[in-house]
Amino acid sequence: MEDDKILYVGVSGYFDQKFDEEEARELLEDALEDIEKEYLDSGEYDDIIIVSGLTNYGMPKVAYQVADYKGYGTMGIAPQEVNDTGYELYPVDEIIYSGESFGDEIERYIETIDVFVRVGGGAQTQMELELAEEEDISVIEYDLESFQD
């Protein structure tokens, strides 16, 4: 439907660190259940698009897999550099390239989302969180340990 109100949910967390993907998936599913109750069940929004970092690694991969399972749309926001790294990209519905180098895309990412979900994460995730809070974006946070092999 043309007039559907779409809720853009940004999901951030670990990228190249090891973490318990099953626990991350469960935490994200819990967050999305709460988001559905608050935003979809109320009729304020009609559908959800999951927005993350485009790659098929780490938390972006988990976010997109959950989105696919739940029938949500997917969007990847990344810098041009992602194409030069050899990283496998997740087959998202929509890609937005913003900036040249990793980190350049953060501002566009924050401008795009309505809700920010943090599941673990490092320095870039912390920067995204702080910007989301500055912009009064709803934030849902979960701590998740990373570990070495």
PDB file of C-alpha atoms in Angstrom:
ATOM      1  CA  MET A   1       0.000   0.000   0.000  1.00  0.00           C
ATOM      2  CA  GLU A   2       1.258   3.439  -0.970  1.00  0.00           C
ATOM      3  CA  ASP A   3       0.180   5.204   2.210  1.00  0.00           C
ATOM      4  CA  ASP A   4       1.616   2.734   4.720  1.00  0.00           C
ATOM      5  CA  LYS A   5       3.415   4.389   7.611  1.00  0.00           C
ATOM      6  CA  ILE A   6       6.780   2.664   7.920  1.00  0.00           C
ATOM      7  CA  LEU A   7       8.746   2.485  11.161  1.00  0.00           C
ATOM      8  CA  TYR A   8      12.493   2.369  10.528  1.00  0.00           C
ATOM      9  CA  VAL A   9      14.239   0.358  13.249  1.00  0.00           C
ATOM     10  CA  GLY A  10      18.021   0.693  13.359  1.00  0.00           C
ATOM     11  CA  VAL A  11      19.889  -2.293  14.767  1.00  0.00           C
ATOM     12  CA  SER A  12      23.523  -1.952  15.827  1.00  0.00           C
ATOM     13  CA  GLY A  13      26.000  -4.106  17.681  1.00  0.00           C
ATOM     14  CA  TYR A  14      29.137  -6.111  17.180  1.00  0.00           C
ATOM     15  CA  PHE A  15      30.515  -6.423  13.692  1.00  0.00           C
ATOM     16  CA  ASP A  16      33.776  -8.342  13.716  1.00  0.00           C
ATOM     17  CA  GLN A  17      33.918  -9.454  17.342  1.00  0.00           C
ATOM     18  CA  LYS A  18      32.643 -12.908  18.263  1.00  0.00           C
ATOM     19  CA  PHE A  19      29.409 -13.044  20.256  1.00  0.00           C
ATOM     20  CA  ASP A  20      26.579 -15.435  20.995  1.00  0.00           C
ATOM     21  CA  GLU A  21      24.432 -14.992  17.886  1.00  0.00           C
ATOM     22  CA  GLU A  22      21.541 -17.002  19.325  1.00  0.00           C
ATOM     23  CA  GLU A  23      21.389 -14.804  22.422  1.00  0.00           C
ATOM     24  CA  ALA A  24      21.599 -11.706  20.209  1.00  0.00           C
ATOM     25  CA  ARG A  25      18.735 -13.030  18.074  1.00  0.00           C
ATOM     26  CA  GLU A  26      16.575 -13.642  21.161  1.00  0.00           C
ATOM     27  CA  LEU A  27      17.301 -10.149  22.521  1.00  0.00           C
ATOM     28  CA  LEU A  28      16.445  -8.560  19.186  1.00  0.00           C
ATOM     29  CA  GLU A  29      13.237 -10.587  18.893  1.00  0.00           C
ATOM     30  CA  ASP A  30      12.253  -9.382  22.396  1.00  0.00           C
ATOM     31  CA  ALA A  31      12.909  -5.780  21.372  1.00  0.00           C
ATOM     32  CA  LEU A  32      10.891  -6.171  18.185  1.00  0.00           C
ATOM     33  CA  GLU A  33       7.994  -7.699  20.098  1.00  0.00           C
ATOM     34  CA  ASP A  34       7.926  -4.588  22.317  1.00  0.00           C
ATOM     35  CA  ILE A  35       8.249  -2.315  19.266  1.00  0.00           C
ATOM     36  CA  GLU A  36       5.359  -4.097  17.512  1.00  0.00           C
ATOM     37  CA  LYS A  37       3.152  -3.652  20.580  1.00  0.00           C
ATOM     38  CA  GLU A  38       3.996   0.026  20.950  1.00  0.00           C
ATOM     39  CA  TYR A  39       4.021   1.153  17.324  1.00  0.00           C
ATOM     40  CA  LEU A  40       2.127  -1.366  15.158  1.00  0.00           C
ATOM     41  CA  ASP A  41      -0.629  -2.603  17.462  1.00  0.00           C
ATOM     42  CA  SER A  42      -1.500   1.023  18.247  1.00  0.00           C
ATOM     43  CA  GLY A  43      -2.036   1.705  14.541  1.00  0.00           C
ATOM     44  CA  GLU A  44       0.597   4.460  14.568  1.00  0.00           C
ATOM     45  CA  TYR A  45       2.671   2.516  12.001  1.00  0.00           C
ATOM     46  CA  ASP A  46       1.751  -0.193   9.521  1.00  0.00           C
ATOM     47  CA  ASP A  47       5.055  -1.967   8.972  1.00  0.00           C
ATOM     48  CA  ILE A  48       8.705  -2.150   9.989  1.00  0.00           C
ATOM     49  CA  ILE A  49      11.906  -1.891   8.000  1.00  0.00           C
ATOM     50  CA  ILE A  50      15.085  -3.071   9.709  1.00  0.00           C
ATOM     51  CA  VAL A  51      18.060  -0.800   9.016  1.00  0.00           C
ATOM     52  CA  SER A  52      21.628  -1.925   9.654  1.00  0.00           C
ATOM     53  CA  GLY A  53      25.123  -1.940   8.176  1.00  0.00           C
ATOM     54  CA  LEU A  54      24.574  -3.913   4.947  1.00  0.00           C
ATOM     55  CA  THR A  55      27.126  -6.670   5.560  1.00  0.00           C
ATOM     56  CA  ASN A  56      26.378 -10.346   6.099  1.00  0.00           C
ATOM     57  CA  TYR A  57      28.444 -10.391   9.308  1.00  0.00           C
ATOM     58  CA  GLY A  58      27.904  -9.797  12.994  1.00  0.00           C
ATOM     59  CA  MET A  59      24.847  -8.009  14.283  1.00  0.00           C
ATOM     60  CA  PRO A  60      23.783  -6.705  10.847  1.00  0.00           C
ATOM     61  CA  LYS A  61      23.493 -10.318   9.656  1.00  0.00           C
ATOM     62  CA  VAL A  62      21.473 -11.301  12.739  1.00  0.00           C
ATOM     63  CA  ALA A  63      19.205  -8.262  12.294  1.00  0.00           C
ATOM     64  CA  TYR A  64      18.521  -9.038   8.639  1.00  0.00           C
ATOM     65  CA  GLN A  65      17.884 -12.727   9.335  1.00  0.00           C
ATOM     66  CA  VAL A  66      15.325 -11.798  12.004  1.00  0.00           C
ATOM     67  CA  ALA A  67      13.760  -9.264   9.615  1.00  0.00           C
ATOM     68  CA  ASP A  68      13.446 -11.906   6.901  1.00  0.00           C
ATOM     69  CA  TYR A  69      11.940 -14.395   9.356  1.00  0.00           C
ATOM     70  CA  LYS A  70       9.384 -11.836  10.545  1.00  0.00           C
ATOM     71  CA  GLY A  71       8.582 -10.580   7.043  1.00  0.00           C
ATOM     72  CA  TYR A  72       9.977  -7.073   7.575  1.00  0.00           C
ATOM     73  CA  GLY A  73      11.689  -5.029   4.901  1.00  0.00           C
ATOM     74  CA  THR A  74      15.450  -4.540   5.057  1.00  0.00           C
ATOM     75  CA  MET A  75      17.701  -1.564   4.361  1.00  0.00           C
ATOM     76  CA  GLY A  76      21.477  -1.338   4.450  1.00  0.00           C
ATOM     77  CA  ILE A  77      23.308   1.930   4.999  1.00  0.00           C
ATOM     78  CA  ALA A  78      27.057   1.808   4.412  1.00  0.00           C
ATOM     79  CA  PRO A  79      29.941   3.835   2.981  1.00  0.00           C
ATOM     80  CA  GLN A  80      31.334   3.169  -0.496  1.00  0.00           C
ATOM     81  CA  GLU A  81      34.335   1.473   1.173  1.00  0.00           C
ATOM     82  CA  VAL A  82      32.164  -1.569   1.949  1.00  0.00           C
ATOM     83  CA  ASN A  83      32.413  -2.524  -1.740  1.00  0.00           C
ATOM     84  CA  ASP A  84      36.221  -2.513  -1.635  1.00  0.00           C
ATOM     85  CA  THR A  85      36.658  -4.698   1.451  1.00  0.00           C
ATOM     86  CA  GLY A  86      35.571  -8.070   0.142  1.00  0.00           C
ATOM     87  CA  TYR A  87      32.858  -8.276   2.804  1.00  0.00           C
ATOM     88  CA  GLU A  88      29.847 -10.293   1.776  1.00  0.00           C
ATOM     89  CA  LEU A  89      26.799  -8.032   1.580  1.00  0.00           C
ATOM     90  CA  TYR A  90      23.383  -9.141   2.788  1.00  0.00           C
ATOM     91  CA  PRO A  91      20.734  -9.135   0.039  1.00  0.00           C
ATOM     92  CA  VAL A  92      18.695  -6.261   1.502  1.00  0.00           C
ATOM     93  CA  ASP A  93      15.676  -4.649  -0.150  1.00  0.00           C
ATOM     94  CA  GLU A  94      17.273  -1.207  -0.328  1.00  0.00           C
ATOM     95  CA  ILE A  95      20.859   0.061  -0.150  1.00  0.00           C
ATOM     96  CA  ILE A  96      21.917   3.597   0.718  1.00  0.00           C
ATOM     97  CA  TYR A  97      25.568   4.506   0.287  1.00  0.00           C
ATOM     98  CA  SER A  98      26.668   7.427   2.421  1.00  0.00           C
ATOM     99  CA  GLY A  99      30.236   8.680   2.540  1.00  0.00           C
ATOM    100  CA  GLU A 100      33.473   7.042   1.512  1.00  0.00           C
ATOM    101  CA  SER A 101      34.933   5.407   4.645  1.00  0.00           C
ATOM    102  CA  PHE A 102      33.539   3.403   7.549  1.00  0.00           C
ATOM    103  CA  GLY A 103      32.023   5.805  10.060  1.00  0.00           C
ATOM    104  CA  ASP A 104      30.976   8.310   7.379  1.00  0.00           C
ATOM    105  CA  GLU A 105      27.532   6.696   7.167  1.00  0.00           C
ATOM    106  CA  ILE A 106      26.586   7.223  10.828  1.00  0.00           C
ATOM    107  CA  GLU A 107      24.833  10.553  10.360  1.00  0.00           C
ATOM    108  CA  ARG A 108      22.677   9.247   7.495  1.00  0.00           C
ATOM    109  CA  TYR A 109      21.879   6.113   9.511  1.00  0.00           C
ATOM    110  CA  ILE A 110      20.672   8.158  12.493  1.00  0.00           C
ATOM    111  CA  GLU A 111      18.662  10.505  10.232  1.00  0.00           C
ATOM    112  CA  THR A 112      16.885   7.482   8.735  1.00  0.00           C
ATOM    113  CA  ILE A 113      15.770   5.588  11.843  1.00  0.00           C
ATOM    114  CA  ASP A 114      12.851   6.085  14.220  1.00  0.00           C
ATOM    115  CA  VAL A 115      13.943   3.559  16.871  1.00  0.00           C
ATOM    116  CA  PHE A 116      17.489   2.458  17.769  1.00  0.00           C
ATOM    117  CA  VAL A 117      18.200  -1.027  19.104  1.00  0.00           C
ATOM    118  CA  ARG A 118      21.680  -1.716  20.506  1.00  0.00           C
ATOM    119  CA  VAL A 119      22.706  -5.316  21.112  1.00  0.00           C
ATOM    120  CA  GLY A 120      26.260  -5.255  22.428  1.00  0.00           C
ATOM    121  CA  GLY A 121      28.661  -3.342  20.236  1.00  0.00           C
ATOM    122  CA  GLY A 122      31.874  -1.396  20.280  1.00  0.00           C
ATOM    123  CA  ALA A 123      33.034   2.181  19.689  1.00  0.00           C
ATOM    124  CA  GLN A 124      30.989   2.876  16.544  1.00  0.00           C
ATOM    125  CA  THR A 125      27.831   1.494  18.157  1.00  0.00           C
ATOM    126  CA  GLN A 126      28.446   3.762  21.162  1.00  0.00           C
ATOM    127  CA  MET A 127      28.808   6.755  18.842  1.00  0.00           C
ATOM    128  CA  GLU A 128      25.544   5.812  17.087  1.00  0.00           C
ATOM    129  CA  LEU A 129      23.809   5.445  20.458  1.00  0.00           C
ATOM    130  CA  GLU A 130      24.930   8.896  21.601  1.00  0.00           C
ATOM    131  CA  LEU A 131      23.741  10.505  18.352  1.00  0.00           C
ATOM    132  CA  ALA A 132      20.386   8.691  18.591  1.00  0.00           C
ATOM    133  CA  GLU A 133      19.922   9.992  22.126  1.00  0.00           C
ATOM    134  CA  GLU A 134      20.839  13.543  21.019  1.00  0.00           C
ATOM    135  CA  GLU A 135      18.144  13.293  18.323  1.00  0.00           C
ATOM    136  CA  ASP A 136      15.545  12.007  20.841  1.00  0.00           C
ATOM    137  CA  ILE A 137      15.222   8.704  19.006  1.00  0.00           C
ATOM    138  CA  SER A 138      13.663   5.905  21.082  1.00  0.00           C
ATOM    139  CA  VAL A 139      16.457   3.611  22.289  1.00  0.00           C
ATOM    140  CA  ILE A 140      16.338  -0.014  23.408  1.00  0.00           C
ATOM    141  CA  GLU A 141      19.643  -1.354  24.757  1.00  0.00           C
ATOM    142  CA  TYR A 142      20.930  -4.810  25.599  1.00  0.00           C
ATOM    143  CA  ASP A 143      24.383  -5.649  26.878  1.00  0.00           C
ATOM    144  CA  LEU A 144      25.961  -8.670  25.232  1.00  0.00           C
ATOM    145  CA  GLU A 145      29.438  -9.994  25.895  1.00  0.00           C
ATOM    146  CA  SER A 146      31.931 -10.486  23.103  1.00  0.00           C
ATOM    147  CA  PHE A 147      34.572 -13.196  23.344  1.00  0.00           C
ATOM    148  CA  GLN A 148      37.762 -14.480  21.774  1.00  0.00           C
ATOM    149  CA  ASP A 149      38.022 -17.775  19.870  1.00  0.00           C
TER     150      ASP A 149
END
